[in-house]
Amino acid sequence: MDNQLAYMDQGSFLGLRALGRQPLIQFVWIYDRPVDVDGLLRFQKNLGHGLLGRRIERSPIPFGRHRWVAQAAPAELDVAATARLRDEVWDWADTRVSLPIDPEHGPAWHLGVQPLKPGGAAVSLVVSHSVADGRAVSLAIADAVQGDRHDLGYPPPGARTARSAVVRDLAATARSLPDIARGLVAAVRTARAEISPNGFRGPSGRIKSRKSGLGGDEPLALPTAAAWVDLDLWDRRAEMLGGSSNSLFLGLVARLAQGMGRVDGAGRVVLVLPVSDRRAGDRRANALSVAKISVDPAAVTETLSALRKEVAAALAAVPGMSTDLLASMAMTPFTPRALLRRLEKVAATRSSDVGCSNLGDCDARINRPDGTDADRIVARSIESPVTAAILDRMGGHLFAGSGRVHGRVFISVGAWIPGAITSRRQLRERFVRAISDMGLTGTVE
């Protein structure tokens, strides 16, 4: 079987090795009653039979394609020995993010349970983005809850001899030479488009260099917040504003970004949207393209009709725009770490982009890790490990995620804006204000 990583997945892994940090996906479930530990143990075992049941094995040649190998789930469930107060759920969730995650050496994901006082429990699943994107994790969760196991046919680690691995990977590289040539041409076109005066990376997209004043190289927990809004209220408000559920989410994020000063030179907010192109049976870790839209945050509280049209146009343009991006990925195995680090520094000083990821209507099963519905669920994307110095050098960070399940819309936000947002309290204040600006009410933690 072909167990080579897709170019985008290898790029994600090489970025981790070059920068020393990676995006993680965390699902958190909160139960107001005790959880079924046996149900969670079955859930954990089932997760090891699907897209999460794997890790990366590197090619023995420097420019070779890496491969997937099988990785079983942990044999034991990580249950905290002592209970915490309900108000400490997010402190615990942050500690779960800080635990080791490595898509090559393992574990590529981990599951944990925290009993709560006076009752209930929280459950956390943290996954490396190099192994699965948000849609893939959602599918893996739904399958694991259902008890559906998939044998992907990956070999065990170290199944190839050193000689066989070298010979096969050299042959695979030779076969990919036409892709590499096309990738070089596509990379040049993509670079030219990025620096075009009409592109998002022009002068209006630059941000001022600021520092938080906190300095330090100690790892920290990125300030995050979560909100839940009743589905009926959410949908009514979207209809009143002439928008959709998705455009209401994007409008809310644009408003939040404006309140944080995360705008370009024209006072607009540039939203970056991952667009899933995952198909049935897709084994890619990251099966997605990217769309960008420029939003007037002052207008979204009155109407979402213009934003809705802009989103539709941006999504329609994705197939054409992603062609060069995907083709250029063939250059990934040949990209030196030093160049990746340099490109990251250049991008960080030029962009005020805001990341948005909307899972939309989720399978009801993703809310049932122990087999029964959790009272609250949220998914969040977090870069880890990070320090104040790294976040300052990046020019700050703002990413929001959302999904619809169990009668509510959940919205998660992670942010660090030097000189403005460096704590949960500051983030929550701006988040509550943005939710109110959009004519919504909900629970914010």
Short mmCIF file of C-alpha atoms in Angstrom, two decimals:
data_model
loop_
_atom_site.label_atom_id
_atom_site.label_comp_id
_atom_site.label_asym_id
_atom_site.label_seq_id
_atom_site.Cartn_x
_atom_site.Cartn_y
_atom_site.Cartn_z
CA MET A 1 0.00 0.00 0.00
CA ASP A 2 1.00 3.63 -0.42
CA ASN A 3 1.54 4.96 3.08
CA GLN A 4 3.45 8.10 2.04
CA LEU A 5 2.41 11.35 3.67
CA ALA A 6 0.70 13.88 1.45
CA TYR A 7 2.93 16.86 0.75
CA MET A 8 0.83 19.14 2.97
CA ASP A 9 1.10 16.69 5.86
CA GLN A 10 4.86 16.45 5.47
CA GLY A 11 4.99 20.25 5.38
CA SER A 12 3.08 20.39 8.66
CA PHE A 13 5.53 17.97 10.25
CA LEU A 14 8.61 19.78 8.90
CA GLY A 15 7.21 23.06 10.21
CA LEU A 16 7.00 21.50 13.68
CA ARG A 17 10.61 20.34 13.51
CA ALA A 18 11.83 23.69 12.17
CA LEU A 19 9.96 25.94 14.61
CA GLY A 20 9.78 23.70 17.66
CA ARG A 21 6.05 24.23 18.06
CA GLN A 22 2.88 22.96 16.43
CA PRO A 23 -0.86 23.58 16.19
CA LEU A 24 -2.87 21.24 18.39
CA ILE A 25 -6.58 20.45 18.31
CA GLN A 26 -8.28 20.01 21.66
CA PHE A 27 -11.82 18.81 22.29
CA VAL A 28 -13.11 19.40 25.81
CA TRP A 29 -16.31 17.84 27.13
CA ILE A 30 -17.84 18.90 30.45
CA TYR A 31 -20.27 16.60 32.28
CA ASP A 32 -22.39 17.80 35.19
CA ARG A 33 -22.53 14.19 36.38
CA PRO A 34 -19.92 11.43 36.74
CA VAL A 35 -18.70 9.92 33.47
CA ASP A 36 -18.72 6.25 32.49
CA VAL A 37 -15.01 5.40 32.75
CA ASP A 38 -15.49 2.06 31.00
CA GLY A 39 -17.21 3.89 28.14
CA LEU A 40 -14.29 6.30 27.89
CA LEU A 41 -11.80 3.43 27.88
CA ARG A 42 -13.69 1.85 24.95
CA PHE A 43 -13.69 5.24 23.24
CA GLN A 44 -9.93 5.53 23.69
CA LYS A 45 -9.27 2.04 22.32
CA ASN A 46 -11.49 2.71 19.31
CA LEU A 47 -9.61 5.94 18.55
CA GLY A 48 -6.56 3.79 17.92
CA HIS A 49 -8.32 2.13 14.96
CA GLY A 50 -8.67 4.91 12.40
CA LEU A 51 -7.01 8.18 11.43
CA LEU A 52 -5.61 8.62 14.96
CA GLY A 53 -4.14 5.12 15.00
CA ARG A 54 -0.90 6.18 13.33
CA ARG A 55 2.27 8.20 13.60
CA ILE A 56 4.99 9.41 11.25
CA GLU A 57 8.12 7.46 10.34
CA ARG A 58 10.79 9.55 8.65
CA SER A 59 12.49 8.65 5.40
CA PRO A 60 16.17 7.70 5.80
CA ILE A 61 17.10 10.11 2.99
CA PRO A 62 17.00 13.87 3.73
CA PHE A 63 14.67 14.72 0.83
CA GLY A 64 12.53 11.58 1.02
CA ARG A 65 8.80 11.30 1.60
CA HIS A 66 7.89 10.33 5.15
CA ARG A 67 5.43 7.52 5.79
CA TRP A 68 2.59 6.57 8.11
CA VAL A 69 3.04 3.63 10.48
CA ALA A 70 0.53 2.06 12.85
CA GLN A 71 0.27 3.27 16.44
CA ALA A 72 -2.14 1.66 18.91
CA ALA A 73 -4.06 3.61 21.54
CA PRO A 74 -2.70 3.75 25.11
CA ALA A 75 -3.65 0.72 27.19
CA GLU A 76 -4.70 2.76 30.22
CA LEU A 77 -6.92 5.82 30.57
CA ASP A 78 -5.35 8.89 32.20
CA VAL A 79 -7.73 9.77 35.05
CA ALA A 80 -6.68 12.51 37.48
CA ALA A 81 -6.25 11.22 41.03
CA THR A 82 -7.77 14.27 42.73
CA ALA A 83 -10.89 16.28 41.90
CA ARG A 84 -10.83 19.95 40.91
CA LEU A 85 -13.44 22.68 41.26
CA ARG A 86 -15.64 23.31 38.22
CA ASP A 87 -14.07 26.79 37.90
CA GLU A 88 -10.68 25.15 37.36
CA VAL A 89 -11.68 23.23 34.23
CA TRP A 90 -9.74 25.51 31.89
CA ASP A 91 -6.63 25.45 34.06
CA TRP A 92 -6.75 21.67 33.74
CA ALA A 93 -7.44 21.86 29.99
CA ASP A 94 -4.35 24.05 29.60
CA THR A 95 -2.23 21.50 31.48
CA ARG A 96 -3.43 18.83 29.03
CA VAL A 97 -2.24 20.98 26.12
CA SER A 98 1.19 21.30 27.73
CA LEU A 99 1.70 17.51 27.92
CA PRO A 100 4.08 16.04 25.33
CA ILE A 101 2.63 15.48 21.84
CA ASP A 102 4.86 14.24 19.03
CA PRO A 103 3.53 12.90 15.72
CA GLU A 104 6.81 11.02 15.10
CA HIS A 105 7.87 9.57 18.43
CA GLY A 106 4.45 9.55 20.05
CA PRO A 107 2.09 10.04 21.54
CA ALA A 108 0.43 11.83 18.62
CA TRP A 109 -2.66 12.32 20.80
CA HIS A 110 -3.83 11.73 24.35
CA LEU A 111 -7.09 11.45 26.28
CA GLY A 112 -7.55 12.55 29.87
CA VAL A 113 -10.31 12.74 32.50
CA GLN A 114 -10.63 15.20 35.38
CA PRO A 115 -13.20 14.57 38.16
CA LEU A 116 -14.90 17.78 39.30
CA LYS A 117 -16.20 19.00 42.65
CA PRO A 118 -18.93 18.79 43.82
CA GLY A 119 -19.71 16.36 40.96
CA GLY A 120 -19.22 15.78 37.28
CA ALA A 121 -16.09 15.48 35.18
CA ALA A 122 -14.22 16.97 32.24
CA VAL A 123 -12.72 15.02 29.35
CA SER A 124 -9.94 16.28 27.07
CA LEU A 125 -8.68 14.93 23.75
CA VAL A 126 -5.57 16.64 22.34
CA VAL A 127 -4.34 15.76 18.83
CA SER A 128 -1.38 16.91 16.75
CA HIS A 129 -2.51 18.75 13.62
CA SER A 130 0.19 16.82 11.75
CA VAL A 131 -1.88 13.67 12.28
CA ALA A 132 -5.41 15.00 11.76
CA ASP A 133 -7.17 18.30 11.04
CA GLY A 134 -10.39 19.38 12.75
CA ARG A 135 -12.67 17.54 10.36
CA ALA A 136 -10.60 14.35 10.60
CA VAL A 137 -10.64 14.47 14.42
CA SER A 138 -14.42 14.96 14.37
CA LEU A 139 -14.85 11.93 12.10
CA ALA A 140 -12.52 9.86 14.28
CA ILE A 141 -14.49 10.80 17.39
CA ALA A 142 -17.83 9.92 15.81
CA ASP A 143 -16.50 6.55 14.61
CA ALA A 144 -14.96 5.77 18.00
CA VAL A 145 -18.20 6.57 19.82
CA GLN A 146 -20.12 4.38 17.37
CA GLY A 147 -17.60 1.58 17.79
CA ASP A 148 -16.61 1.62 14.12
CA ARG A 149 -13.02 0.48 13.70
CA HIS A 150 -11.01 0.87 10.49
CA ASP A 151 -7.92 -1.10 9.53
CA LEU A 152 -5.92 1.34 7.40
CA GLY A 153 -3.31 -1.29 6.65
CA TYR A 154 -0.34 0.71 7.93
CA PRO A 155 2.79 -1.33 8.71
CA PRO A 156 4.28 -1.39 12.21
CA PRO A 157 7.17 0.99 12.97
CA GLY A 158 10.51 -0.20 11.62
CA ALA A 159 8.97 -2.72 9.24
CA ARG A 160 11.37 -1.72 6.42
CA THR A 161 15.05 -2.56 6.52
CA ALA A 162 17.40 0.41 6.15
CA ARG A 163 18.53 -0.73 2.71
CA SER A 164 14.99 -1.32 1.47
CA ALA A 165 13.86 2.07 2.80
CA VAL A 166 16.68 3.92 1.01
CA VAL A 167 16.12 2.13 -2.29
CA ARG A 168 12.34 2.56 -2.24
CA ASP A 169 12.48 6.22 -1.21
CA LEU A 170 15.06 7.09 -3.88
CA ALA A 171 12.83 5.43 -6.47
CA ALA A 172 9.80 7.32 -5.18
CA THR A 173 11.72 10.61 -5.40
CA ALA A 174 12.71 9.86 -8.99
CA ARG A 175 9.07 9.19 -9.90
CA SER A 176 8.05 12.50 -8.34
CA LEU A 177 10.47 14.64 -10.39
CA PRO A 178 7.71 15.87 -12.76
CA ASP A 179 5.65 16.93 -9.71
CA ILE A 180 8.67 18.74 -8.28
CA ALA A 181 9.23 20.66 -11.54
CA ARG A 182 5.58 21.72 -11.66
CA GLY A 183 5.78 22.61 -7.97
CA LEU A 184 8.68 24.97 -8.53
CA VAL A 185 6.77 26.84 -11.23
CA ALA A 186 3.65 26.97 -9.03
CA ALA A 187 5.67 28.24 -6.05
CA VAL A 188 6.97 31.16 -8.11
CA ARG A 189 3.43 32.05 -9.22
CA THR A 190 2.15 31.82 -5.64
CA ALA A 191 4.97 34.06 -4.35
CA ARG A 192 4.23 36.67 -6.99
CA ALA A 193 0.54 36.64 -6.10
CA GLU A 194 1.36 37.10 -2.42
CA ILE A 195 3.37 40.28 -3.04
CA SER A 196 0.92 41.68 -5.58
CA PRO A 197 -0.36 45.19 -4.75
CA ASN A 198 -3.87 43.77 -4.95
CA GLY A 199 -3.15 40.88 -2.60
CA PHE A 200 -3.74 40.63 1.13
CA ARG A 201 -0.02 40.81 1.85
CA GLY A 202 0.36 44.34 0.58
CA PRO A 203 1.04 47.38 2.80
CA SER A 204 -2.53 47.46 4.18
CA GLY A 205 -2.02 43.98 5.64
CA ARG A 206 1.02 44.83 7.73
CA ILE A 207 0.91 45.20 11.48
CA LYS A 208 2.87 47.44 13.77
CA SER A 209 5.63 45.77 15.75
CA ARG A 210 4.58 45.75 19.40
CA LYS A 211 5.69 43.95 22.51
CA SER A 212 3.63 42.73 25.41
CA GLY A 213 6.25 43.84 27.89
CA LEU A 214 6.15 40.39 29.47
CA GLY A 215 9.21 39.07 27.65
CA GLY A 216 10.53 35.74 28.84
CA ASP A 217 11.16 32.42 27.19
CA GLU A 218 9.13 30.29 29.58
CA PRO A 219 6.23 28.36 27.97
CA LEU A 220 2.85 29.87 28.74
CA ALA A 221 -0.81 28.99 28.28
CA LEU A 222 -2.27 31.03 25.43
CA PRO A 223 -5.26 33.01 26.75
CA THR A 224 -8.45 31.30 25.59
CA ALA A 225 -12.19 31.65 26.11
CA ALA A 226 -15.25 29.60 25.18
CA ALA A 227 -18.85 30.61 24.61
CA TRP A 228 -22.10 28.75 24.06
CA VAL A 229 -25.17 30.30 22.44
CA ASP A 230 -28.59 28.67 22.10
CA LEU A 231 -29.09 27.47 18.51
CA ASP A 232 -32.53 29.02 18.11
CA LEU A 233 -31.27 32.43 19.24
CA TRP A 234 -28.22 32.13 16.98
CA ASP A 235 -30.25 31.24 13.89
CA ARG A 236 -32.85 33.95 14.53
CA ARG A 237 -30.13 36.58 14.82
CA ALA A 238 -28.43 35.36 11.64
CA GLU A 239 -31.74 35.64 9.78
CA MET A 240 -32.43 39.12 11.17
CA LEU A 241 -29.05 40.30 9.88
CA GLY A 242 -29.60 38.76 6.45
CA GLY A 243 -26.85 36.20 6.93
CA SER A 244 -26.21 32.53 7.57
CA SER A 245 -24.88 30.72 10.61
CA ASN A 246 -21.39 30.83 9.11
CA SER A 247 -21.48 34.53 8.26
CA LEU A 248 -22.73 35.33 11.78
CA PHE A 249 -19.72 33.47 13.19
CA LEU A 250 -17.35 35.34 10.87
CA GLY A 251 -19.02 38.65 11.69
CA LEU A 252 -18.58 37.97 15.39
CA VAL A 253 -14.89 37.18 14.89
CA ALA A 254 -14.42 40.33 12.79
CA ARG A 255 -16.03 42.42 15.51
CA LEU A 256 -13.82 40.77 18.14
CA ALA A 257 -10.72 41.43 16.03
CA GLN A 258 -11.65 45.09 15.66
CA GLY A 259 -12.02 45.42 19.42
CA MET A 260 -8.52 44.04 19.80
CA GLY A 261 -7.01 46.29 17.13
CA ARG A 262 -6.32 43.31 14.89
CA VAL A 263 -7.06 45.28 11.71
CA ASP A 264 -5.12 46.30 8.63
CA GLY A 265 -4.23 49.84 7.55
CA ALA A 266 -7.72 50.37 6.12
CA GLY A 267 -9.42 49.34 9.36
CA ARG A 268 -10.60 46.04 7.86
CA VAL A 269 -10.19 42.54 9.22
CA VAL A 270 -8.65 39.83 7.04
CA LEU A 271 -10.16 36.44 7.89
CA VAL A 272 -8.40 33.23 6.83
CA LEU A 273 -10.77 30.28 6.48
CA PRO A 274 -9.63 26.65 6.15
CA VAL A 275 -11.94 24.97 3.64
CA SER A 276 -12.22 21.20 3.98
CA ASP A 277 -12.06 19.09 0.84
CA ARG A 278 -12.06 15.79 2.73
CA ARG A 279 -13.70 12.97 0.79
CA ALA A 280 -14.98 9.56 1.88
CA GLY A 281 -12.04 7.33 2.71
CA ASP A 282 -9.58 10.25 2.67
CA ARG A 283 -6.45 9.38 4.66
CA ARG A 284 -4.77 12.78 4.52
CA ALA A 285 -4.11 14.41 7.88
CA ASN A 286 -4.78 17.87 6.44
CA ALA A 287 -7.35 17.76 3.66
CA LEU A 288 -8.03 21.44 3.21
CA SER A 289 -7.54 24.59 1.20
CA VAL A 290 -7.61 28.21 2.33
CA ALA A 291 -9.91 31.13 1.55
CA LYS A 292 -9.40 34.77 2.55
CA ILE A 293 -11.90 37.56 2.91
CA SER A 294 -11.54 41.20 3.90
CA VAL A 295 -14.34 42.34 6.24
CA ASP A 296 -15.60 45.73 7.36
CA PRO A 297 -16.14 45.07 11.09
CA ALA A 298 -18.23 48.21 11.51
CA ALA A 299 -20.92 46.92 9.15
CA VAL A 300 -21.51 43.42 10.54
CA THR A 301 -23.66 44.56 13.46
CA GLU A 302 -26.21 46.03 11.03
CA THR A 303 -26.21 43.52 8.17
CA LEU A 304 -24.42 40.35 7.14
CA SER A 305 -25.64 40.34 3.56
CA ALA A 306 -22.42 41.83 2.12
CA LEU A 307 -20.26 39.48 4.19
CA ARG A 308 -22.33 36.51 3.09
CA LYS A 309 -21.76 37.41 -0.57
CA GLU A 310 -18.02 37.90 0.02
CA VAL A 311 -17.78 34.47 1.66
CA ALA A 312 -19.63 32.84 -1.23
CA ALA A 313 -17.31 34.49 -3.75
CA ALA A 314 -14.18 33.52 -1.78
CA LEU A 315 -15.31 29.90 -1.49
CA ALA A 316 -16.12 29.74 -5.20
CA ALA A 317 -12.57 30.92 -5.97
CA VAL A 318 -10.87 28.33 -3.75
CA PRO A 319 -10.53 25.52 -6.33
CA GLY A 320 -8.65 27.75 -8.76
CA MET A 321 -6.52 29.43 -6.10
CA SER A 322 -5.58 26.15 -4.40
CA THR A 323 -4.25 24.56 -7.60
CA ASP A 324 -0.91 26.37 -7.44
CA LEU A 325 -0.72 26.06 -3.66
CA LEU A 326 -1.16 22.29 -3.74
CA ALA A 327 1.21 21.92 -6.70
CA SER A 328 3.92 23.92 -4.92
CA MET A 329 3.72 21.48 -1.99
CA ALA A 330 5.81 19.04 -4.05
CA MET A 331 8.82 21.19 -3.06
CA THR A 332 8.20 20.45 0.64
CA PRO A 333 10.73 17.61 1.12
CA PHE A 334 13.49 19.84 -0.31
CA THR A 335 12.79 22.88 1.89
CA PRO A 336 15.58 23.47 4.47
CA ARG A 337 14.59 24.14 8.07
CA ALA A 338 16.45 27.44 8.02
CA LEU A 339 14.30 28.63 5.13
CA LEU A 340 11.11 27.59 6.93
CA ARG A 341 12.17 29.58 9.99
CA ARG A 342 13.00 32.59 7.81
CA LEU A 343 9.67 32.45 6.00
CA GLU A 344 7.84 32.25 9.32
CA LYS A 345 9.58 35.39 10.57
CA VAL A 346 8.78 37.30 7.38
CA ALA A 347 5.12 36.24 7.46
CA ALA A 348 4.80 37.16 11.14
CA THR A 349 5.95 40.74 10.58
CA ARG A 350 3.64 41.31 7.61
CA SER A 351 0.28 39.83 8.52
CA SER A 352 -2.64 40.83 10.71
CA ASP A 353 -4.69 37.87 9.49
CA VAL A 354 -7.24 36.22 11.79
CA GLY A 355 -7.81 32.48 11.62
CA CYS A 356 -11.35 31.08 11.62
CA SER A 357 -12.43 27.44 11.54
CA ASN A 358 -16.11 26.48 11.46
CA LEU A 359 -17.05 22.81 11.78
CA GLY A 360 -20.67 23.70 11.03
CA ASP A 361 -23.36 21.14 11.90
CA CYS A 362 -21.52 18.39 13.76
CA ASP A 363 -22.42 14.74 14.05
CA ALA A 364 -24.32 14.37 17.34
CA ARG A 365 -21.99 11.52 18.32
CA ILE A 366 -19.01 13.85 18.81
CA ASN A 367 -20.70 15.02 22.02
CA ARG A 368 -20.76 11.49 23.52
CA PRO A 369 -17.24 10.33 24.39
CA ASP A 370 -18.47 8.02 27.17
CA GLY A 371 -21.55 7.02 25.18
CA THR A 372 -23.82 9.70 26.67
CA ASP A 373 -24.23 13.40 25.86
CA ALA A 374 -21.89 15.81 27.62
CA ASP A 375 -23.48 18.99 28.97
CA ARG A 376 -20.97 21.17 27.12
CA ILE A 377 -18.47 20.64 24.34
CA VAL A 378 -15.91 22.92 22.75
CA ALA A 379 -13.12 22.43 20.25
CA ARG A 380 -10.16 24.77 20.15
CA SER A 381 -6.95 25.13 18.15
CA ILE A 382 -3.84 26.08 20.11
CA GLU A 383 -0.21 26.64 19.11
CA SER A 384 2.14 24.92 21.56
CA PRO A 385 4.58 25.40 23.10
CA VAL A 386 4.71 29.18 22.93
CA THR A 387 6.27 31.95 24.97
CA ALA A 388 5.57 35.66 25.30
CA ALA A 389 8.67 36.35 23.20
CA ILE A 390 7.46 34.05 20.39
CA LEU A 391 3.95 35.51 20.41
CA ASP A 392 5.34 39.05 20.36
CA ARG A 393 7.62 38.18 17.45
CA MET A 394 4.63 36.71 15.59
CA GLY A 395 2.91 40.07 15.95
CA GLY A 396 0.23 38.49 18.08
CA HIS A 397 -2.30 35.76 17.44
CA LEU A 398 -6.06 35.45 17.07
CA PHE A 399 -7.86 32.24 16.12
CA ALA A 400 -11.50 31.29 16.55
CA GLY A 401 -13.36 28.01 16.08
CA SER A 402 -17.03 27.10 16.07
CA GLY A 403 -19.47 24.24 15.68
CA ARG A 404 -23.16 23.40 16.09
CA VAL A 405 -24.11 20.44 18.27
CA HIS A 406 -26.40 19.48 21.17
CA GLY A 407 -28.71 22.47 20.76
CA ARG A 408 -25.96 25.07 20.97
CA VAL A 409 -23.31 26.86 18.96
CA PHE A 410 -19.91 26.77 20.61
CA ILE A 411 -17.28 29.40 19.87
CA SER A 412 -13.68 29.11 21.05
CA VAL A 413 -11.14 31.91 20.89
CA GLY A 414 -7.41 31.96 21.51
CA ALA A 415 -5.65 35.32 21.45
CA TRP A 416 -2.48 37.21 22.28
CA ILE A 417 -2.27 40.84 21.23
CA PRO A 418 0.90 42.57 22.50
CA GLY A 419 -0.04 45.51 24.67
CA ALA A 420 -3.74 44.61 24.68
CA ILE A 421 -4.63 40.94 25.28
CA THR A 422 -2.25 38.87 27.40
CA SER A 423 -4.65 37.31 29.93
CA ARG A 424 -7.90 35.36 30.02
CA ARG A 425 -9.65 38.21 31.80
CA GLN A 426 -8.79 40.70 29.07
CA LEU A 427 -9.85 38.25 26.36
CA ARG A 428 -13.14 37.43 28.07
CA GLU A 429 -14.02 41.13 28.40
CA ARG A 430 -13.52 41.72 24.66
CA PHE A 431 -15.30 38.47 23.78
CA VAL A 432 -18.37 39.33 25.86
CA ARG A 433 -18.47 42.79 24.28
CA ALA A 434 -18.26 41.38 20.73
CA ILE A 435 -21.05 38.88 21.45
CA SER A 436 -23.22 41.71 22.75
CA ASP A 437 -22.37 43.87 19.72
CA MET A 438 -23.78 41.11 17.51
CA GLY A 439 -27.07 41.09 19.44
CA LEU A 440 -26.36 37.74 21.10
CA THR A 441 -26.32 36.39 24.62
CA GLY A 442 -24.73 33.24 25.92
CA THR A 443 -22.45 31.65 28.48
CA VAL A 444 -18.79 32.70 28.31
CA GLU A 445 -16.04 30.93 30.25
#
